[in-house]
Coordinates of C-alpha atoms in Angstrom, one line a residue:
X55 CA 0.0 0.0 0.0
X56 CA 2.8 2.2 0.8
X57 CA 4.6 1.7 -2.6
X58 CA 1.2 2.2 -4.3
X59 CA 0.8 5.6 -2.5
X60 CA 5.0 7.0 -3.5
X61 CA 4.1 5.7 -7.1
X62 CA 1.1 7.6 -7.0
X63 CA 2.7 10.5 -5.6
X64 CA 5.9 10.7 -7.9
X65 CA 3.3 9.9 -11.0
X66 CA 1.6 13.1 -9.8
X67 CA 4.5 15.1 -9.6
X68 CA 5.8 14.2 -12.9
X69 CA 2.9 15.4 -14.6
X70 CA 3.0 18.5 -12.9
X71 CA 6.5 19.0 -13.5
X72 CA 5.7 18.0 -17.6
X73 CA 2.5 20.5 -17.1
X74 CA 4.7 23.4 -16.0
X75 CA 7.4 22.8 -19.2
X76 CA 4.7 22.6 -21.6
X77 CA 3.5 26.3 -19.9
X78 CA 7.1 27.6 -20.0
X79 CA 7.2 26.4 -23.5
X80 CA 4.1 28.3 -24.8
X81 CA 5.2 31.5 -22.3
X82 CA 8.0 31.3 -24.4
X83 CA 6.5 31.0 -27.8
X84 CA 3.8 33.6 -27.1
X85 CA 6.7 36.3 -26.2
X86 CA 8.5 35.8 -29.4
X87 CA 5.5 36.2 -31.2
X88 CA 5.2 39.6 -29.6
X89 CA 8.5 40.3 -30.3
X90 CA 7.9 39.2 -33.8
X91 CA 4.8 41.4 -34.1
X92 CA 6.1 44.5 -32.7
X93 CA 9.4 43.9 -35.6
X94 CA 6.9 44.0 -38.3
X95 CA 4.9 47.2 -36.7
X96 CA 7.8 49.1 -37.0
X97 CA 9.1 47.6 -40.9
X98 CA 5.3 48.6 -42.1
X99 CA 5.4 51.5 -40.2
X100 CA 2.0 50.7 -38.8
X101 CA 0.8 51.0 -35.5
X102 CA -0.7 47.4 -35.5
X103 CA -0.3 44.4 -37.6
X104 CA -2.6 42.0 -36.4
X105 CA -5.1 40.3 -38.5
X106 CA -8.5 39.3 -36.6
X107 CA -10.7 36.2 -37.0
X108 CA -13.9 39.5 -38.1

């Protein structure tokens, strides 16, 4: 029972710990799309260059 229960527990935490990379990993992606977007602003010398789903 005791295994069962620190095999449950480390299972838990290692999906957590994937969870939180995966978050890091689209935190990261989202702020070089920013950066991405706010290069383009300034080459098309527009104040936004964002298409919308409209």
């Amino acid at each position: 029972m005791l295994l069962l229960t620190v095999i449950i527990i480390i299972g838990l935490l290692t999906i957590i710990n994937i969870l939180k990379l995966q978050y890091n990993q689209n935190k990261t992606i989202i702020d070089q799309n920013e950066v991405l977007i706010e290069i383009l602003d300034k080459l098309s010398g527009e104040e936004e260059v964002r298409e919308t789903d409209e």
